[in-house]
Amino acid sequence: MLEDLTLTGRSAVVTGGGRGLGRAMAKALAKAGANVLVAARTRAQVDDAVAEINAEGGRAVAWVADVTDSAQVDAMVDACVDAFGAIDVMIANAGGGGVQGAWEFWEYPDDAFETVLATNLKSNFYCGRAAARHMVGRGQGGVIINTSSGTALRGNRSFAYPTAKGGQISLTKSMATMLGPQDIRVNVIVPGFVAQRPANDEREAETRRQRGERIPVRRIGEWWELGPLAVYLASDASRYVTGQLFIIDGGGLAGGIGPTGFVPRHPESD
């Protein structure tokens, strides 16, 4: 069984890999034996992540790209093929909340909505398409992993972000259906509350402990806990798994308290 989890000889791209969850997944793939192209918009972050992976005995290269630009995504995948000879795994992890504001739904501006969709949904399409093009051309299959959010499965006042994240789940299922005959598996990871890094001080640690009280396991997740799941989905251990979402949230969606962004009003309190 453990042999099925090895990624030795395989090559992967991890977007948003300079920090947080992306960096944790890039490190985990490298420890499992994969060659990793770590991509992000910030040069310093990807250089630091790559230096850490290589110092620990892995093999990684850095690449700077804006995944909202399809031409840059194509170049990123080409760079992986040039560096390692192939792309076997694409982890489309880059994303973010985009433009934030206190707008009501009927006041939400076009540019804010488009920015969030481009950052989170269109980027996943570009990454999946670029990776699939090489995988199909090579004829040896591959793996595509998207990263969504628990907000995709709840209503939320910052509606553009969960809308885009929900779109990632639908995109994943459609990609899995279309690419299955080419032996390309596509799945999506759905994190809940997960710390992106160690707490800077006790105050931040206490805030995280309080947030963890909303979750059945009584804590929030740690960034490194996504690494083993990414390795499983990238490896032959999950060879019969595709089109699925993998929720990693300590039971938050099953039985936790979902923050809504507003306080319910009751007649007794008016």
PDB file of C-alpha atoms in Angstrom:
ATOM      1  CA  MET A   1       0.000   0.000   0.000  1.00  0.00           C
ATOM      2  CA  LEU A   2       2.758   2.454   0.897  1.00  0.00           C
ATOM      3  CA  GLU A   3       4.335   1.912  -2.516  1.00  0.00           C
ATOM      4  CA  ASP A   4       1.164   3.287  -4.095  1.00  0.00           C
ATOM      5  CA  LEU A   5       1.711   6.585  -2.241  1.00  0.00           C
ATOM      6  CA  THR A   6       5.102   7.272  -3.753  1.00  0.00           C
ATOM      7  CA  LEU A   7       5.462  10.058  -6.314  1.00  0.00           C
ATOM      8  CA  THR A   8       9.023   9.257  -7.305  1.00  0.00           C
ATOM      9  CA  GLY A   9       9.720  10.243 -10.893  1.00  0.00           C
ATOM     10  CA  ARG A  10       6.587  12.348 -11.263  1.00  0.00           C
ATOM     11  CA  SER A  11       6.455  16.075 -11.849  1.00  0.00           C
ATOM     12  CA  ALA A  12       3.966  18.525 -10.399  1.00  0.00           C
ATOM     13  CA  VAL A  13       2.958  22.171 -10.531  1.00  0.00           C
ATOM     14  CA  VAL A  14       1.577  23.794  -7.381  1.00  0.00           C
ATOM     15  CA  THR A  15       0.101  27.265  -7.818  1.00  0.00           C
ATOM     16  CA  GLY A  16      -0.085  29.556  -4.826  1.00  0.00           C
ATOM     17  CA  GLY A  17       2.814  27.477  -3.606  1.00  0.00           C
ATOM     18  CA  GLY A  18       4.832  30.247  -2.015  1.00  0.00           C
ATOM     19  CA  ARG A  19       3.029  30.186   1.318  1.00  0.00           C
ATOM     20  CA  GLY A  20       0.311  28.613   3.406  1.00  0.00           C
ATOM     21  CA  LEU A  21      -1.590  25.602   2.130  1.00  0.00           C
ATOM     22  CA  GLY A  22       0.084  25.632  -1.288  1.00  0.00           C
ATOM     23  CA  ARG A  23       3.539  25.586   0.223  1.00  0.00           C
ATOM     24  CA  ALA A  24       2.568  22.745   2.546  1.00  0.00           C
ATOM     25  CA  MET A  25       1.269  20.691  -0.374  1.00  0.00           C
ATOM     26  CA  ALA A  26       4.357  21.430  -2.479  1.00  0.00           C
ATOM     27  CA  LYS A  27       6.610  20.271   0.363  1.00  0.00           C
ATOM     28  CA  ALA A  28       4.554  17.111   0.894  1.00  0.00           C
ATOM     29  CA  LEU A  29       4.691  16.188  -2.793  1.00  0.00           C
ATOM     30  CA  ALA A  30       8.448  16.733  -2.822  1.00  0.00           C
ATOM     31  CA  LYS A  31       8.891  14.541   0.266  1.00  0.00           C
ATOM     32  CA  ALA A  32       6.900  11.836  -1.524  1.00  0.00           C
ATOM     33  CA  GLY A  33       9.435  11.996  -4.361  1.00  0.00           C
ATOM     34  CA  ALA A  34       7.889  14.380  -6.882  1.00  0.00           C
ATOM     35  CA  ASN A  35       9.717  17.085  -8.795  1.00  0.00           C
ATOM     36  CA  VAL A  36       7.818  20.285  -8.068  1.00  0.00           C
ATOM     37  CA  LEU A  37       7.458  23.588  -9.881  1.00  0.00           C
ATOM     38  CA  VAL A  38       6.346  26.051  -7.213  1.00  0.00           C
ATOM     39  CA  ALA A  39       4.415  28.949  -8.702  1.00  0.00           C
ATOM     40  CA  ALA A  40       3.049  32.200  -7.271  1.00  0.00           C
ATOM     41  CA  ARG A  41       2.961  35.897  -8.064  1.00  0.00           C
ATOM     42  CA  THR A  42       5.551  36.866  -5.454  1.00  0.00           C
ATOM     43  CA  ARG A  43       9.139  36.009  -6.345  1.00  0.00           C
ATOM     44  CA  ALA A  44      10.463  36.118  -2.781  1.00  0.00           C
ATOM     45  CA  GLN A  45       7.866  33.619  -1.575  1.00  0.00           C
ATOM     46  CA  VAL A  46       8.447  31.026  -4.288  1.00  0.00           C
ATOM     47  CA  ASP A  47      12.215  31.362  -3.999  1.00  0.00           C
ATOM     48  CA  ASP A  48      11.999  30.776  -0.258  1.00  0.00           C
ATOM     49  CA  ALA A  49       9.703  27.766  -0.666  1.00  0.00           C
ATOM     50  CA  VAL A  50      11.958  26.216  -3.297  1.00  0.00           C
ATOM     51  CA  ALA A  51      15.069  26.792  -1.191  1.00  0.00           C
ATOM     52  CA  GLU A  52      13.389  25.021   1.740  1.00  0.00           C
ATOM     53  CA  ILE A  53      12.324  22.042  -0.392  1.00  0.00           C
ATOM     54  CA  ASN A  54      15.758  21.652  -1.964  1.00  0.00           C
ATOM     55  CA  ALA A  55      17.492  21.997   1.406  1.00  0.00           C
ATOM     56  CA  GLU A  56      15.406  19.075   2.687  1.00  0.00           C
ATOM     57  CA  GLY A  57      16.525  16.855  -0.192  1.00  0.00           C
ATOM     58  CA  GLY A  58      13.701  17.499  -2.627  1.00  0.00           C
ATOM     59  CA  ARG A  59      13.842  18.834  -6.150  1.00  0.00           C
ATOM     60  CA  ALA A  60      11.969  22.035  -6.945  1.00  0.00           C
ATOM     61  CA  VAL A  61      12.121  25.065  -9.203  1.00  0.00           C
ATOM     62  CA  ALA A  62      10.476  28.461  -8.816  1.00  0.00           C
ATOM     63  CA  TRP A  63       8.171  30.164 -11.287  1.00  0.00           C
ATOM     64  CA  VAL A  64       6.432  33.532 -11.101  1.00  0.00           C
ATOM     65  CA  ALA A  65       3.011  33.674 -12.741  1.00  0.00           C
ATOM     66  CA  ASP A  66      -0.353  35.381 -12.502  1.00  0.00           C
ATOM     67  CA  VAL A  67      -2.830  32.537 -12.951  1.00  0.00           C
ATOM     68  CA  THR A  68      -5.601  34.909 -14.024  1.00  0.00           C
ATOM     69  CA  ASP A  69      -3.695  35.249 -17.325  1.00  0.00           C
ATOM     70  CA  SER A  70      -4.093  32.132 -19.493  1.00  0.00           C
ATOM     71  CA  ALA A  71      -0.890  32.872 -21.455  1.00  0.00           C
ATOM     72  CA  GLN A  72       1.117  32.952 -18.231  1.00  0.00           C
ATOM     73  CA  VAL A  73      -0.478  29.678 -17.123  1.00  0.00           C
ATOM     74  CA  ASP A  74       0.449  28.038 -20.423  1.00  0.00           C
ATOM     75  CA  ALA A  75       4.027  29.266 -20.020  1.00  0.00           C
ATOM     76  CA  MET A  76       4.104  27.940 -16.451  1.00  0.00           C
ATOM     77  CA  VAL A  77       3.127  24.440 -17.544  1.00  0.00           C
ATOM     78  CA  ASP A  78       5.618  24.578 -20.419  1.00  0.00           C
ATOM     79  CA  ALA A  79       8.291  25.499 -17.872  1.00  0.00           C
ATOM     80  CA  CYS A  80       7.471  22.392 -15.827  1.00  0.00           C
ATOM     81  CA  VAL A  81       7.784  20.210 -18.918  1.00  0.00           C
ATOM     82  CA  ASP A  82      11.064  21.896 -19.854  1.00  0.00           C
ATOM     83  CA  ALA A  83      12.475  21.461 -16.342  1.00  0.00           C
ATOM     84  CA  PHE A  84      11.327  17.912 -15.609  1.00  0.00           C
ATOM     85  CA  GLY A  85      10.279  16.382 -18.923  1.00  0.00           C
ATOM     86  CA  ALA A  86       6.561  16.160 -18.142  1.00  0.00           C
ATOM     87  CA  ILE A  87       3.700  17.314 -15.975  1.00  0.00           C
ATOM     88  CA  ASP A  88       1.940  14.521 -14.094  1.00  0.00           C
ATOM     89  CA  VAL A  89       0.174  16.520 -11.383  1.00  0.00           C
ATOM     90  CA  MET A  90      -1.420  19.964 -11.372  1.00  0.00           C
ATOM     91  CA  ILE A  91      -2.515  21.433  -8.051  1.00  0.00           C
ATOM     92  CA  ALA A  92      -4.489  24.594  -8.832  1.00  0.00           C
ATOM     93  CA  ASN A  93      -4.382  26.138  -5.400  1.00  0.00           C
ATOM     94  CA  ALA A  94      -3.905  29.866  -6.051  1.00  0.00           C
ATOM     95  CA  GLY A  95      -6.884  32.021  -5.107  1.00  0.00           C
ATOM     96  CA  GLY A  96      -8.134  34.642  -2.731  1.00  0.00           C
ATOM     97  CA  GLY A  97     -10.989  36.827  -1.651  1.00  0.00           C
ATOM     98  CA  GLY A  98     -10.237  39.451  -4.269  1.00  0.00           C
ATOM     99  CA  VAL A  99     -11.800  42.875  -3.923  1.00  0.00           C
ATOM    100  CA  GLN A 100     -13.549  43.288  -0.586  1.00  0.00           C
ATOM    101  CA  GLY A 101     -16.206  45.777   0.351  1.00  0.00           C
ATOM    102  CA  ALA A 102     -19.303  46.335   2.439  1.00  0.00           C
ATOM    103  CA  TRP A 103     -21.665  46.344  -0.532  1.00  0.00           C
ATOM    104  CA  GLU A 104     -25.183  45.060  -0.501  1.00  0.00           C
ATOM    105  CA  PHE A 105     -25.979  42.486  -3.183  1.00  0.00           C
ATOM    106  CA  TRP A 106     -27.763  44.982  -5.428  1.00  0.00           C
ATOM    107  CA  GLU A 107     -24.818  47.385  -5.208  1.00  0.00           C
ATOM    108  CA  TYR A 108     -22.016  44.896  -5.911  1.00  0.00           C
ATOM    109  CA  PRO A 109     -19.807  46.316  -8.719  1.00  0.00           C
ATOM    110  CA  ASP A 110     -18.929  44.447 -11.900  1.00  0.00           C
ATOM    111  CA  ASP A 111     -15.161  44.776 -11.497  1.00  0.00           C
ATOM    112  CA  ALA A 112     -15.156  43.317  -7.983  1.00  0.00           C
ATOM    113  CA  PHE A 113     -17.173  40.305  -9.095  1.00  0.00           C
ATOM    114  CA  GLU A 114     -15.008  39.739 -12.170  1.00  0.00           C
ATOM    115  CA  THR A 115     -11.810  39.958 -10.127  1.00  0.00           C
ATOM    116  CA  VAL A 116     -12.933  37.275  -7.697  1.00  0.00           C
ATOM    117  CA  LEU A 117     -14.092  34.970 -10.502  1.00  0.00           C
ATOM    118  CA  ALA A 118     -10.823  35.420 -12.376  1.00  0.00           C
ATOM    119  CA  THR A 119      -8.697  34.742  -9.311  1.00  0.00           C
ATOM    120  CA  ASN A 120     -10.525  31.645  -8.166  1.00  0.00           C
ATOM    121  CA  LEU A 121     -12.566  30.083 -10.974  1.00  0.00           C
ATOM    122  CA  LYS A 122     -11.098  31.122 -14.302  1.00  0.00           C
ATOM    123  CA  SER A 123      -7.608  30.386 -12.995  1.00  0.00           C
ATOM    124  CA  ASN A 124      -8.593  26.777 -12.216  1.00  0.00           C
ATOM    125  CA  PHE A 125      -9.934  26.390 -15.753  1.00  0.00           C
ATOM    126  CA  TYR A 126      -6.722  27.788 -17.241  1.00  0.00           C
ATOM    127  CA  CYS A 127      -4.541  25.527 -15.078  1.00  0.00           C
ATOM    128  CA  GLY A 128      -6.576  22.418 -15.787  1.00  0.00           C
ATOM    129  CA  ARG A 129      -6.706  23.081 -19.522  1.00  0.00           C
ATOM    130  CA  ALA A 130      -2.959  23.727 -19.821  1.00  0.00           C
ATOM    131  CA  ALA A 131      -2.076  20.639 -17.802  1.00  0.00           C
ATOM    132  CA  ALA A 132      -4.552  18.406 -19.644  1.00  0.00           C
ATOM    133  CA  ARG A 133      -3.164  19.490 -23.009  1.00  0.00           C
ATOM    134  CA  HIS A 134       0.253  18.077 -22.092  1.00  0.00           C
ATOM    135  CA  MET A 135      -1.132  15.030 -20.299  1.00  0.00           C
ATOM    136  CA  VAL A 136      -3.288  14.001 -23.259  1.00  0.00           C
ATOM    137  CA  GLY A 137      -0.465  14.673 -25.715  1.00  0.00           C
ATOM    138  CA  ARG A 138       1.876  12.463 -23.718  1.00  0.00           C
ATOM    139  CA  GLY A 139      -0.706   9.702 -23.423  1.00  0.00           C
ATOM    140  CA  GLN A 140       0.150   8.622 -19.868  1.00  0.00           C
ATOM    141  CA  GLY A 141      -2.687  10.252 -17.950  1.00  0.00           C
ATOM    142  CA  GLY A 142      -2.297  12.505 -14.949  1.00  0.00           C
ATOM    143  CA  VAL A 143      -3.902  14.146 -11.950  1.00  0.00           C
ATOM    144  CA  ILE A 144      -5.495  17.559 -11.489  1.00  0.00           C
ATOM    145  CA  ILE A 145      -6.377  18.791  -8.004  1.00  0.00           C
ATOM    146  CA  ASN A 146      -8.328  21.980  -7.385  1.00  0.00           C
ATOM    147  CA  THR A 147      -8.557  23.743  -4.033  1.00  0.00           C
ATOM    148  CA  SER A 148     -11.953  25.133  -3.071  1.00  0.00           C
ATOM    149  CA  SER A 149     -13.338  26.316   0.296  1.00  0.00           C
ATOM    150  CA  GLY A 150     -15.972  25.359   2.815  1.00  0.00           C
ATOM    151  CA  THR A 151     -17.685  28.648   1.984  1.00  0.00           C
ATOM    152  CA  ALA A 152     -18.672  27.052  -1.330  1.00  0.00           C
ATOM    153  CA  LEU A 153     -21.151  24.882   0.558  1.00  0.00           C
ATOM    154  CA  ARG A 154     -22.747  27.625   2.662  1.00  0.00           C
ATOM    155  CA  GLY A 155     -24.365  30.970   2.039  1.00  0.00           C
ATOM    156  CA  ASN A 156     -22.080  33.894   2.768  1.00  0.00           C
ATOM    157  CA  ARG A 157     -22.323  37.679   2.550  1.00  0.00           C
ATOM    158  CA  SER A 158     -19.050  37.871   0.608  1.00  0.00           C
ATOM    159  CA  PHE A 159     -20.997  36.064  -2.082  1.00  0.00           C
ATOM    160  CA  ALA A 160     -18.593  36.406  -5.020  1.00  0.00           C
ATOM    161  CA  TYR A 161     -15.941  34.287  -3.269  1.00  0.00           C
ATOM    162  CA  PRO A 162     -18.185  31.335  -2.331  1.00  0.00           C
ATOM    163  CA  THR A 163     -19.804  31.584  -5.767  1.00  0.00           C
ATOM    164  CA  ALA A 164     -16.415  31.167  -7.432  1.00  0.00           C
ATOM    165  CA  LYS A 165     -15.436  28.397  -5.029  1.00  0.00           C
ATOM    166  CA  GLY A 166     -18.702  26.602  -5.684  1.00  0.00           C
ATOM    167  CA  GLY A 167     -17.944  26.903  -9.377  1.00  0.00           C
ATOM    168  CA  GLN A 168     -14.648  25.113  -8.763  1.00  0.00           C
ATOM    169  CA  ILE A 169     -16.538  22.098  -7.447  1.00  0.00           C
ATOM    170  CA  SER A 170     -18.773  21.972 -10.516  1.00  0.00           C
ATOM    171  CA  LEU A 171     -15.777  22.539 -12.771  1.00  0.00           C
ATOM    172  CA  THR A 172     -13.986  19.637 -11.099  1.00  0.00           C
ATOM    173  CA  LYS A 173     -16.858  17.248 -11.737  1.00  0.00           C
ATOM    174  CA  SER A 174     -17.161  18.295 -15.380  1.00  0.00           C
ATOM    175  CA  MET A 175     -13.408  18.023 -15.939  1.00  0.00           C
ATOM    176  CA  ALA A 176     -13.386  14.559 -14.364  1.00  0.00           C
ATOM    177  CA  THR A 177     -16.182  13.471 -16.687  1.00  0.00           C
ATOM    178  CA  MET A 178     -14.501  14.842 -19.790  1.00  0.00           C
ATOM    179  CA  LEU A 179     -10.956  13.716 -18.971  1.00  0.00           C
ATOM    180  CA  GLY A 180     -11.664  10.302 -17.469  1.00  0.00           C
ATOM    181  CA  PRO A 181     -11.306   8.493 -20.808  1.00  0.00           C
ATOM    182  CA  GLN A 182      -7.789   9.985 -21.103  1.00  0.00           C
ATOM    183  CA  ASP A 183      -6.866   8.514 -17.688  1.00  0.00           C
ATOM    184  CA  ILE A 184      -6.759  11.966 -16.100  1.00  0.00           C
ATOM    185  CA  ARG A 185      -8.292  12.132 -12.645  1.00  0.00           C
ATOM    186  CA  VAL A 186      -9.665  15.399 -11.260  1.00  0.00           C
ATOM    187  CA  ASN A 187     -10.631  16.018  -7.626  1.00  0.00           C
ATOM    188  CA  VAL A 188     -11.087  19.025  -5.360  1.00  0.00           C
ATOM    189  CA  ILE A 189      -9.931  19.656  -1.793  1.00  0.00           C
ATOM    190  CA  VAL A 190     -12.345  21.690   0.360  1.00  0.00           C
ATOM    191  CA  PRO A 191     -10.587  23.102   3.446  1.00  0.00           C
ATOM    192  CA  GLY A 192     -12.462  24.598   6.365  1.00  0.00           C
ATOM    193  CA  PHE A 193     -10.825  26.863   8.958  1.00  0.00           C
ATOM    194  CA  VAL A 194      -7.107  26.174   8.449  1.00  0.00           C
ATOM    195  CA  ALA A 195      -4.216  28.247   9.792  1.00  0.00           C
ATOM    196  CA  GLN A 196      -1.875  29.339   7.013  1.00  0.00           C
ATOM    197  CA  ARG A 197       1.187  29.515   9.287  1.00  0.00           C
ATOM    198  CA  PRO A 198       2.197  29.386  12.956  1.00  0.00           C
ATOM    199  CA  ALA A 199       0.632  32.061  15.158  1.00  0.00           C
ATOM    200  CA  ASN A 200       2.753  35.201  15.450  1.00  0.00           C
ATOM    201  CA  ASP A 201       1.917  35.766  19.109  1.00  0.00           C
ATOM    202  CA  GLU A 202      -0.290  34.584  21.963  1.00  0.00           C
ATOM    203  CA  ARG A 203      -3.103  36.925  21.005  1.00  0.00           C
ATOM    204  CA  GLU A 204      -3.322  35.373  17.551  1.00  0.00           C
ATOM    205  CA  ALA A 205      -3.079  31.895  19.050  1.00  0.00           C
ATOM    206  CA  GLU A 206      -5.984  32.687  21.389  1.00  0.00           C
ATOM    207  CA  THR A 207      -8.100  33.948  18.495  1.00  0.00           C
ATOM    208  CA  ARG A 208      -7.488  30.647  16.727  1.00  0.00           C
ATOM    209  CA  ARG A 209      -8.416  28.685  19.851  1.00  0.00           C
ATOM    210  CA  GLN A 210     -11.673  30.606  20.111  1.00  0.00           C
ATOM    211  CA  ARG A 211     -12.468  29.995  16.450  1.00  0.00           C
ATOM    212  CA  GLY A 212     -11.739  26.314  16.998  1.00  0.00           C
ATOM    213  CA  GLU A 213     -14.535  26.136  19.584  1.00  0.00           C
ATOM    214  CA  ARG A 214     -17.001  26.372  16.680  1.00  0.00           C
ATOM    215  CA  ILE A 215     -15.716  23.094  15.242  1.00  0.00           C
ATOM    216  CA  PRO A 216     -16.543  19.579  16.513  1.00  0.00           C
ATOM    217  CA  VAL A 217     -12.865  18.616  16.956  1.00  0.00           C
ATOM    218  CA  ARG A 218     -12.383  21.844  18.976  1.00  0.00           C
ATOM    219  CA  ARG A 219      -9.535  23.278  16.950  1.00  0.00           C
ATOM    220  CA  ILE A 220      -8.848  24.751  13.541  1.00  0.00           C
ATOM    221  CA  GLY A 221      -6.699  22.892  11.043  1.00  0.00           C
ATOM    222  CA  GLU A 222      -2.992  23.332  10.469  1.00  0.00           C
ATOM    223  CA  TRP A 223      -1.550  24.132   7.041  1.00  0.00           C
ATOM    224  CA  TRP A 224       0.625  21.018   6.953  1.00  0.00           C
ATOM    225  CA  GLU A 225      -2.399  18.733   7.401  1.00  0.00           C
ATOM    226  CA  LEU A 226      -3.353  19.239   3.749  1.00  0.00           C
ATOM    227  CA  GLY A 227      -0.068  17.735   2.577  1.00  0.00           C
ATOM    228  CA  PRO A 228      -0.934  14.049   3.150  1.00  0.00           C
ATOM    229  CA  LEU A 229      -4.307  14.479   1.439  1.00  0.00           C
ATOM    230  CA  ALA A 230      -2.637  16.071  -1.592  1.00  0.00           C
ATOM    231  CA  VAL A 231      -0.143  13.179  -1.770  1.00  0.00           C
ATOM    232  CA  TYR A 232      -2.956  10.630  -1.614  1.00  0.00           C
ATOM    233  CA  LEU A 233      -4.912  12.309  -4.415  1.00  0.00           C
ATOM    234  CA  ALA A 234      -1.796  12.707  -6.555  1.00  0.00           C
ATOM    235  CA  SER A 235      -0.695   9.106  -6.127  1.00  0.00           C
ATOM    236  CA  ASP A 236      -1.778   5.705  -7.403  1.00  0.00           C
ATOM    237  CA  ALA A 237      -3.401   5.064  -4.021  1.00  0.00           C
ATOM    238  CA  SER A 238      -6.392   7.037  -5.356  1.00  0.00           C
ATOM    239  CA  ARG A 239      -6.311   5.622  -8.888  1.00  0.00           C
ATOM    240  CA  TYR A 240     -10.081   4.896  -8.832  1.00  0.00           C
ATOM    241  CA  VAL A 241     -11.052   8.271  -7.348  1.00  0.00           C
ATOM    242  CA  THR A 242     -12.165  11.112  -9.587  1.00  0.00           C
ATOM    243  CA  GLY A 243     -14.778  13.855  -9.681  1.00  0.00           C
ATOM    244  CA  GLN A 244     -14.939  13.994  -5.894  1.00  0.00           C
ATOM    245  CA  LEU A 245     -14.648  16.697  -3.244  1.00  0.00           C
ATOM    246  CA  PHE A 246     -12.607  15.985  -0.141  1.00  0.00           C
ATOM    247  CA  ILE A 247     -13.667  18.098   2.822  1.00  0.00           C
ATOM    248  CA  ILE A 248     -10.966  18.625   5.438  1.00  0.00           C
ATOM    249  CA  ASP A 249     -12.518  20.793   8.139  1.00  0.00           C
ATOM    250  CA  GLY A 250     -12.588  18.956  11.460  1.00  0.00           C
ATOM    251  CA  GLY A 251     -16.307  18.284  11.047  1.00  0.00           C
ATOM    252  CA  GLY A 252     -17.166  21.959  10.618  1.00  0.00           C
ATOM    253  CA  LEU A 253     -19.684  21.466   7.826  1.00  0.00           C
ATOM    254  CA  ALA A 254     -21.096  18.369   9.478  1.00  0.00           C
ATOM    255  CA  GLY A 255     -21.817  19.887  12.854  1.00  0.00           C
ATOM    256  CA  GLY A 256     -19.969  23.144  13.415  1.00  0.00           C
ATOM    257  CA  ILE A 257     -21.220  26.704  13.598  1.00  0.00           C
ATOM    258  CA  GLY A 258     -21.073  28.425  10.233  1.00  0.00           C
ATOM    259  CA  PRO A 259     -20.261  32.147  10.470  1.00  0.00           C
ATOM    260  CA  THR A 260     -22.745  34.103   8.378  1.00  0.00           C
ATOM    261  CA  GLY A 261     -21.337  37.611   8.622  1.00  0.00           C
ATOM    262  CA  PHE A 262     -24.306  39.030  10.482  1.00  0.00           C
ATOM    263  CA  VAL A 263     -26.049  38.666  13.841  1.00  0.00           C
ATOM    264  CA  PRO A 264     -29.563  37.158  13.738  1.00  0.00           C
ATOM    265  CA  ARG A 265     -32.271  39.473  15.013  1.00  0.00           C
ATOM    266  CA  HIS A 266     -35.016  38.299  17.358  1.00  0.00           C
ATOM    267  CA  PRO A 267     -38.168  40.190  18.329  1.00  0.00           C
ATOM    268  CA  GLU A 268     -37.263  39.860  21.999  1.00  0.00           C
ATOM    269  CA  SER A 269     -34.078  41.858  21.458  1.00  0.00           C
ATOM    270  CA  ASP A 270     -35.648  44.698  19.461  1.00  0.00           C
TER     271      ASP A 270
END
